[in-house]
Short mmCIF file of C-alpha atoms and ligand atoms in Angstrom, two decimals:
data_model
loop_
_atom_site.label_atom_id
_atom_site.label_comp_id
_atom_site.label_asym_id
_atom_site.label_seq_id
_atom_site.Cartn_x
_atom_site.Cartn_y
_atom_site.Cartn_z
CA UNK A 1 -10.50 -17.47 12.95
CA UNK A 2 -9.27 -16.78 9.51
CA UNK A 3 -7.96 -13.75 8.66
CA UNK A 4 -10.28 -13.57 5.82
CA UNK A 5 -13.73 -13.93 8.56
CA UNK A 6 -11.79 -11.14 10.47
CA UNK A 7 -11.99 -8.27 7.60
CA UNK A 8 -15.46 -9.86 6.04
CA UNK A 9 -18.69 -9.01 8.02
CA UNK A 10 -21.22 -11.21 8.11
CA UNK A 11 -22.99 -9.97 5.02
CA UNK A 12 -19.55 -10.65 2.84
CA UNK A 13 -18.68 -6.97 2.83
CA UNK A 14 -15.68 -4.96 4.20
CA UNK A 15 -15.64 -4.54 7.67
CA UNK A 16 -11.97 -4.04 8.45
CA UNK A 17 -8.75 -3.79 5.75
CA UNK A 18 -6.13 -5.79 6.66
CA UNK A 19 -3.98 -7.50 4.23
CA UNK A 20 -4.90 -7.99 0.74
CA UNK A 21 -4.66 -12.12 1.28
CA UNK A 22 -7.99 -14.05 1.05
CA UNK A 23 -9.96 -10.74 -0.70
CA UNK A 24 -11.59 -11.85 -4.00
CA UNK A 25 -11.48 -10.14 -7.30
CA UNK A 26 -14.90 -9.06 -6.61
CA UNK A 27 -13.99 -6.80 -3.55
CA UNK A 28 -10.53 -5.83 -4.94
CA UNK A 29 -12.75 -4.40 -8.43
CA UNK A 30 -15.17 -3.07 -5.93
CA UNK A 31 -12.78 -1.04 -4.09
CA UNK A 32 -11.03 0.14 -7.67
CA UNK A 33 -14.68 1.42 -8.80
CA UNK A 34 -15.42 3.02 -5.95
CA UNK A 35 -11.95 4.67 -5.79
CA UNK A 36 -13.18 5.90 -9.30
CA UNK A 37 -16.18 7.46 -8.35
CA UNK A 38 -14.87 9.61 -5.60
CA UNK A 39 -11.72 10.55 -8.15
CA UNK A 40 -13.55 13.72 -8.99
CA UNK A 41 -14.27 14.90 -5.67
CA UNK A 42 -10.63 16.39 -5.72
CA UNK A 43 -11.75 18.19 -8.89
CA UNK A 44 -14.20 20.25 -7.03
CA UNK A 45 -14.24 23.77 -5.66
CA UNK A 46 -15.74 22.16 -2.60
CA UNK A 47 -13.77 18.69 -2.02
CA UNK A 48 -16.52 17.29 0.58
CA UNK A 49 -19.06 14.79 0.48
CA UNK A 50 -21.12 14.07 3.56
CA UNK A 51 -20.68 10.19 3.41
CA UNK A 52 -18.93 9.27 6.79
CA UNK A 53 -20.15 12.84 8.58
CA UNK A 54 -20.53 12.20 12.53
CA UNK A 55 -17.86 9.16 12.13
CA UNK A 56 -14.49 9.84 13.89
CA UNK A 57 -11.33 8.29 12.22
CA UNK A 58 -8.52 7.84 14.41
CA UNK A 59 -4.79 7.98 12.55
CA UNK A 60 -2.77 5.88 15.07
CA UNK A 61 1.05 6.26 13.49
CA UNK A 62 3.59 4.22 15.52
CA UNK A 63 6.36 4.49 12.57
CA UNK A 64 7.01 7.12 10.12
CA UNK A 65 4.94 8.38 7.33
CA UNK A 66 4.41 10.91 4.57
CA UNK A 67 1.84 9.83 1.85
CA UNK A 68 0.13 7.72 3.97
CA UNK A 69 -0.76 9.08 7.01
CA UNK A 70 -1.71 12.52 5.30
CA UNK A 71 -3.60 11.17 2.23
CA UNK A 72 -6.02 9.25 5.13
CA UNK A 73 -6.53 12.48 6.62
CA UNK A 74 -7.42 14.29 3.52
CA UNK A 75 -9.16 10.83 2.72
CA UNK A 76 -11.26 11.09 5.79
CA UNK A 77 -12.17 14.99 5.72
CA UNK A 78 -13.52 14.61 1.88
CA UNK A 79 -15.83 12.56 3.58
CA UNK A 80 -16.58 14.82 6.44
CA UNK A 81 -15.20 12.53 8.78
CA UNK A 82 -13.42 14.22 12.42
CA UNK A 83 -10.21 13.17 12.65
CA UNK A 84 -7.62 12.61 15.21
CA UNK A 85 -4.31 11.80 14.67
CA UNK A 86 -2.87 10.72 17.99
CA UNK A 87 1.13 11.94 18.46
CA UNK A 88 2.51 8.40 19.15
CA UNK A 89 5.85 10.39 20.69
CA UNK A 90 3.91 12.28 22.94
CA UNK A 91 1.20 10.12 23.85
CA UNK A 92 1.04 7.99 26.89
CA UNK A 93 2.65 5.17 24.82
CA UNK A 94 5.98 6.78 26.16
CA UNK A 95 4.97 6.25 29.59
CA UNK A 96 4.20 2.69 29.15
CA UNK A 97 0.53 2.30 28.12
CA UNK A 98 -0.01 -0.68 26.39
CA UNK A 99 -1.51 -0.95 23.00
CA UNK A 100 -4.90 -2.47 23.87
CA UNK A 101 -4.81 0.22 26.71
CA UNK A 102 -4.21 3.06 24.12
CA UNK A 103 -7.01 1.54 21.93
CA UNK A 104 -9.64 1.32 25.04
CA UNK A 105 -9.26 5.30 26.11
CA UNK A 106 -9.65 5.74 22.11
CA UNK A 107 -12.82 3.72 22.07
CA UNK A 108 -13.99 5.13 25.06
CA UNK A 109 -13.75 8.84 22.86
CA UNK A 110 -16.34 6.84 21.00
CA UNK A 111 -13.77 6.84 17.57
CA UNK A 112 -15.55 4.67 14.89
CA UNK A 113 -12.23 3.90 13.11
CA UNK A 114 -8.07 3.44 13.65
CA UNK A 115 -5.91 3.44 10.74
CA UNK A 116 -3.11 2.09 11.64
CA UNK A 117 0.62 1.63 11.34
CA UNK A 118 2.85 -0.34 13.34
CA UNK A 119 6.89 -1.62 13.01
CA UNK A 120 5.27 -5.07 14.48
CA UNK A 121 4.36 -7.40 11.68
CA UNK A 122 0.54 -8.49 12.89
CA UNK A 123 -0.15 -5.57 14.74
CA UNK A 124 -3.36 -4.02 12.94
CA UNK A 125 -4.81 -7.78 13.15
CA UNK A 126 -4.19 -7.56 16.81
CA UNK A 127 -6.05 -4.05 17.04
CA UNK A 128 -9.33 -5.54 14.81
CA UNK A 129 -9.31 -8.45 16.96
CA UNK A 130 -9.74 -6.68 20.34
CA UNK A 131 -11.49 -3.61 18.64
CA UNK A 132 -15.20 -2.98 19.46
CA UNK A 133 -18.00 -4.64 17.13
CA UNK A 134 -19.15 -1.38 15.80
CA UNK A 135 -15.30 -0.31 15.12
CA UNK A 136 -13.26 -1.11 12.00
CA UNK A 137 -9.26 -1.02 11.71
CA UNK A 138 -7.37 0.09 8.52
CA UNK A 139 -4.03 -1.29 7.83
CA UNK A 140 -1.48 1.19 6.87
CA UNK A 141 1.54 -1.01 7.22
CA UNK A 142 2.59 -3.62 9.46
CA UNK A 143 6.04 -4.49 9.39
CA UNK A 144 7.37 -6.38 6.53
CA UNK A 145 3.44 -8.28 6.23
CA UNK A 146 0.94 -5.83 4.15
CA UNK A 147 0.43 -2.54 3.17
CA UNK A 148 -2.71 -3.23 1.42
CA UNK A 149 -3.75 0.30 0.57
CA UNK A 150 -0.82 1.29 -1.10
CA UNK A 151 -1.11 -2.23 -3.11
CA UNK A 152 -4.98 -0.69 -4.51
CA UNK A 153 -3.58 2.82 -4.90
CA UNK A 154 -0.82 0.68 -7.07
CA UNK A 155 -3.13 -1.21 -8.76
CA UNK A 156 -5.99 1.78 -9.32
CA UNK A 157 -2.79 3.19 -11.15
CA UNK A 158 -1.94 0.44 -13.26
CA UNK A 159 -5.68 0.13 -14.57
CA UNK A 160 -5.88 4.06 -15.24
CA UNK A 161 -3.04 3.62 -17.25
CA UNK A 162 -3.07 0.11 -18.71
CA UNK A 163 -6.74 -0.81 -18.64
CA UNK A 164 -7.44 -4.73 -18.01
CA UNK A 165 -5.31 -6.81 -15.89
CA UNK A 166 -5.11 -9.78 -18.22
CA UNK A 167 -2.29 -9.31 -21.11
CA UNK A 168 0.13 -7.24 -18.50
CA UNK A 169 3.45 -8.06 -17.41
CA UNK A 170 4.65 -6.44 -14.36
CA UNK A 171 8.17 -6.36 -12.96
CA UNK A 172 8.38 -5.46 -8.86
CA UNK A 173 12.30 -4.76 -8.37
CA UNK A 174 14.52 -3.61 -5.76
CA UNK A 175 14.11 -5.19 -2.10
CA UNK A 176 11.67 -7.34 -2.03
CA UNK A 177 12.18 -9.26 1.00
CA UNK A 178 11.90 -6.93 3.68
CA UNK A 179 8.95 -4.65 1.49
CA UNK A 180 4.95 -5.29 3.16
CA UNK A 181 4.24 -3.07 -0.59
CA UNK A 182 5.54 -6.10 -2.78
CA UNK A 183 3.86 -8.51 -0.90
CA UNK A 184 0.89 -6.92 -1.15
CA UNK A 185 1.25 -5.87 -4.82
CA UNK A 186 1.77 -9.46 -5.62
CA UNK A 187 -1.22 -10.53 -4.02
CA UNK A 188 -3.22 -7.90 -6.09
CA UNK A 189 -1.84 -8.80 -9.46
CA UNK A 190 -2.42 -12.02 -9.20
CA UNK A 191 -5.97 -11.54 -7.56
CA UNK A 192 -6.66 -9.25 -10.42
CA UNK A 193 -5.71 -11.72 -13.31
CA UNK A 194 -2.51 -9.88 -14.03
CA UNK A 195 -0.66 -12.40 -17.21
CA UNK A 196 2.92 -12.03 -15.71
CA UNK A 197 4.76 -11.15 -12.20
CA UNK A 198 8.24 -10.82 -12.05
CA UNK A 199 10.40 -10.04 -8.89
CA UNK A 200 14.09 -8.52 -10.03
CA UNK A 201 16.53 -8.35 -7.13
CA UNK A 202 20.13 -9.55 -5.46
CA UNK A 203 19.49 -13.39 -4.01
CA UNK A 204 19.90 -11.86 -0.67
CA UNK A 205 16.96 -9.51 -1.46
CA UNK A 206 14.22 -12.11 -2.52
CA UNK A 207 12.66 -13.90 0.05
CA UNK A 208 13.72 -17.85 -0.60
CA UNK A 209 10.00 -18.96 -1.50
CA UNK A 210 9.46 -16.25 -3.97
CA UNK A 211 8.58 -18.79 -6.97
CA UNK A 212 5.50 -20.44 -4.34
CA UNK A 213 4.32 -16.53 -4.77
CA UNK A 214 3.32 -16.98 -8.30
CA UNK A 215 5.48 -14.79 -9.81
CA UNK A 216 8.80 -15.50 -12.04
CA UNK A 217 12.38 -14.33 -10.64
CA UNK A 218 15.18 -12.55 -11.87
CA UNK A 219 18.32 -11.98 -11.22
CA UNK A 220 19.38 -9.23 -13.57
CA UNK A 221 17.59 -5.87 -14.28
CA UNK A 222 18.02 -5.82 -17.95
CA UNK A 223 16.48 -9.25 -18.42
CA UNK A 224 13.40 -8.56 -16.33
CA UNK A 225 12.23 -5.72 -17.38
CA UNK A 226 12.64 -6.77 -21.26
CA UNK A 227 9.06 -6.04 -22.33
CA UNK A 228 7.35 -5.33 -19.27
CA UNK A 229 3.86 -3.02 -19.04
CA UNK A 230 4.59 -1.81 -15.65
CA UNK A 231 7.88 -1.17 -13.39
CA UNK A 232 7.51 -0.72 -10.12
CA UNK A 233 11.02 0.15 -8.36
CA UNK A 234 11.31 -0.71 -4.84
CA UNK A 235 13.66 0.93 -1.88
CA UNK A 236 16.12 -0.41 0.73
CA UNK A 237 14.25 -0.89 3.66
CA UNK A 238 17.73 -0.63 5.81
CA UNK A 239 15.47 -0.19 8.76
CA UNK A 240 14.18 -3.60 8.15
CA UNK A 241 17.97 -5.20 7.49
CA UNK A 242 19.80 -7.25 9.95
CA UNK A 243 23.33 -7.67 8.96
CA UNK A 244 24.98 -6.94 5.52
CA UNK A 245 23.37 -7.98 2.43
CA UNK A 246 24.67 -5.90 0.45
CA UNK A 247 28.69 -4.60 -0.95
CA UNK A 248 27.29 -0.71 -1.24
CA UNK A 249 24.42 1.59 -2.00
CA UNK A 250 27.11 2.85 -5.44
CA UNK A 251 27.35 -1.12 -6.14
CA UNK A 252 23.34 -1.92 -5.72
CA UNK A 253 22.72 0.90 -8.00
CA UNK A 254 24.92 -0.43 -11.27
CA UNK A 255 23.27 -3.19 -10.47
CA UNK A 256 19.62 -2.80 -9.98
CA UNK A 257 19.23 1.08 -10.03
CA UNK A 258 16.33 2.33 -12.80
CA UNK A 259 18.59 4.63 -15.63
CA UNK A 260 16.92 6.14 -18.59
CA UNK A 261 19.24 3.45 -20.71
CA UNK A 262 17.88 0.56 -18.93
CA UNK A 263 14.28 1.63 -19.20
CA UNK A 264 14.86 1.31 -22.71
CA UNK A 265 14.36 -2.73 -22.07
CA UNK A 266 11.34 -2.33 -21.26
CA UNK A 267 8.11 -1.65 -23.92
CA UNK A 268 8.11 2.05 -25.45
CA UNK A 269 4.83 2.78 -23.33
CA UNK A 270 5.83 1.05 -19.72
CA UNK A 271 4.95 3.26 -17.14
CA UNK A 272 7.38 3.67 -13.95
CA UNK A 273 5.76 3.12 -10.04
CA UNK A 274 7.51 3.56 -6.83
CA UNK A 275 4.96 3.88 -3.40
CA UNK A 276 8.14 6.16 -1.96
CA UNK A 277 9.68 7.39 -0.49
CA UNK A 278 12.57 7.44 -3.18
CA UNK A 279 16.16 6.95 -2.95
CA UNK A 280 17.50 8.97 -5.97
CA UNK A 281 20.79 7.38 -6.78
CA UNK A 282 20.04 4.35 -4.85
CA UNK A 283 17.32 2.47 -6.69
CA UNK A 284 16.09 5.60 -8.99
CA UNK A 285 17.69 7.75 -11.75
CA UNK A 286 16.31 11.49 -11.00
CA UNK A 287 16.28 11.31 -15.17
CA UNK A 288 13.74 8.63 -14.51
CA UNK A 289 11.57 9.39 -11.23
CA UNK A 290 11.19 13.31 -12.76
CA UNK A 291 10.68 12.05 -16.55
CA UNK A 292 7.93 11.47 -18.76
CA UNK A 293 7.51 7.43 -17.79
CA UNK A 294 6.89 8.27 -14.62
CA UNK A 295 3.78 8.21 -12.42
CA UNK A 296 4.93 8.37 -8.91
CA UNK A 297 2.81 11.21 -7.89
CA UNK A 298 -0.19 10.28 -9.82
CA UNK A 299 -0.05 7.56 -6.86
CA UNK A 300 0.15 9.60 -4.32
CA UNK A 301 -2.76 11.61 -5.71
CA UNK A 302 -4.81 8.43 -6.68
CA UNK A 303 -3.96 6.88 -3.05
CA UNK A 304 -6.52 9.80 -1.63
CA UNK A 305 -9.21 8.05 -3.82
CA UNK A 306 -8.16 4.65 -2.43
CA UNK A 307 -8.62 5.12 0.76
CA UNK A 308 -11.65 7.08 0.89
CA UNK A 309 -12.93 4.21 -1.11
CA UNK A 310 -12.06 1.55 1.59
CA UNK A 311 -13.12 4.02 4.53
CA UNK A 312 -16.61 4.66 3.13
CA UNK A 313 -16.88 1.05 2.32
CA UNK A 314 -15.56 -0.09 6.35
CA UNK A 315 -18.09 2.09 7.58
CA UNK A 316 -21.10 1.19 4.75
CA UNK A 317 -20.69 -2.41 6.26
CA UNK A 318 -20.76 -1.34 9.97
CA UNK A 319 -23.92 1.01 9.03
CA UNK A 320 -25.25 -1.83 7.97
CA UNK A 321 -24.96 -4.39 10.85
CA UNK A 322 -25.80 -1.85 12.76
CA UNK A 323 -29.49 -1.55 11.44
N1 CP B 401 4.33 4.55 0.48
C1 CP B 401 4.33 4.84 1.79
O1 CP B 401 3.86 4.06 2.62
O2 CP B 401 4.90 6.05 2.10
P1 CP B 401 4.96 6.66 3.57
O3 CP B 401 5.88 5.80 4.38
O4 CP B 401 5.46 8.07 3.40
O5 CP B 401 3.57 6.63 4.14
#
């Protein structure tokens, strides 16, 4: 089964979000304009609607997280969702209960939805494929595959600021081979119409297929980002890293690290992105992540929108089978 028939239900709609690959424009727009609508929910003196009340969202965090695992909580309680985020280091998991195990005892709670992230590249596909029909599964990271919620909350960003898609050029830099964001960003740009993609890193930092991705390459920081829209700095995922690729953190960032005197390269009005967490003095200036270019926590804030967007939609399609 394609992984496309997997997150589709049989009505074309979002059942489960998995990867960004083999969405259309239509449902990527979809998601952006419903992100918009719920936008000014956080606005309110009362920051609830009653769209997923009586559902029951299960966070299931086997790696680390900050933005994402709490913007799907606050995500899920704007929509009056119960939540329960399971404590993968004191769960049963460290006793030897396998996955599918974990997920059965979960679905036996009667939880409507997992969000989940995982060090195992594949693993949310694995949870939608064994999940119950009336269940849907959320990606929030899977190794170095997707992290297709941060890609929206990227790309909500980049139309807020920028407007239309078409006309942009948009420079992803830092370590792209081992990041599930860039991936995913690219596969949004281009889905969106986005004019120009360009991937700035060492050689041993781009994966050695980048070109087949549709984007251009570059090897030098000053060259890519001449005239770009958008810059969206990327960190070392040294978890991800086998072996050295690179001299040293001081090295990579004379190289490739984001100063106020090499934003200049790009246009007056570029904006600056980075999903985070950020490595100040690695692949960030602090001039640059704290100055006036910068929207780094405009994502974070936006990425509450996102998902609530993608969880009311999940559970709009289930609704609806289920009729
Ligand atoms: N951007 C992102 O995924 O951040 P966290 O690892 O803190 O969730």
């Amino acid at each position: 089964m394609s992984k496309q028939n997997i997150q589709l239900g049989p009505d074309g709609r979002l059942r489960h979000f998995l990867t960004i690959d083999g969405l259309s424009r239509e449902i990527l727009t979809d998601i952006l304009d419903t992100a918009e609508s719920f936008t000014g929910i956080s606005e309110r003196t009362v920051k609830k609607v009653p769209l997923l009340r009586g559902k029951v969202i299960c966070n299931l965090f086997f790696e680390t997280s900050t933005r994402t695992r709490t913007t799907f909580e606050v995500a899920a309680k704007r929509l009056s969702a119960d939540v329960l985020n399971l404590n993968i280091s004191t769960s049963s998991t460290a006793k030897g209960e396998t996955l599918l195990d974990t997920l059965r005892n979960l679905e036996a709670m009667h939880v409507d939805m997992f969000v989940v992230r995982h060090a195992d590249s594949g693993a949310a596909h694995f949870i939608a494929r064994h999940a119950a029909p009336h269940v849907s599964v959320i990606n929030a990271g899977d190794g170095h595959h997707a992290h297709p919620t941060q890609a929206m909350l990227d790309m909500f960003t980049i139309r807020r600021h920028k407007g239309d898609f078409a006309g942009l050029r948009v420079a992803i830099v830092g370590d792209i081979l081992h990041s599930r964001v860039a991936r995913s960003q690219i596969l949004a740009l281009n889905t969106l119409g986005t004019s120009e993609v360009r991937l700035i890193g060492p050689r041993t930092l781009l994966p050695a297929d980048a070109r087949s991705l549709g984007v251009h390459v570059y090897y030098d920081l000053d060259e890519g980002i001449r005239d770009v829209d958008v810059v969206i700095m990327l960190r070392l995922q040294k978890e991800r890293m086998h072996g050295a690729l690179l001299p040293s953190e001081h090295e990579y960032f004379q190289l490739f690290g984001l100063t106020e005197s090499r934003l200049q390269h790009a246009k007056q009005d570029a904006i600056v992105m980075h999903p985070g967490p950020i490595n100040r003095g690695v692949e960030i200036d602090s001039q640059v992540a704290d100055g006036p270019r910068s929207v780094i926590l405009q994502q974070v804030s936006f990425g509450i929108a996102i998902r609530m967007a993608v969880m009311s939609m999940a559970m709009g399609s289930q609704t609806q089978a289920a009729k």
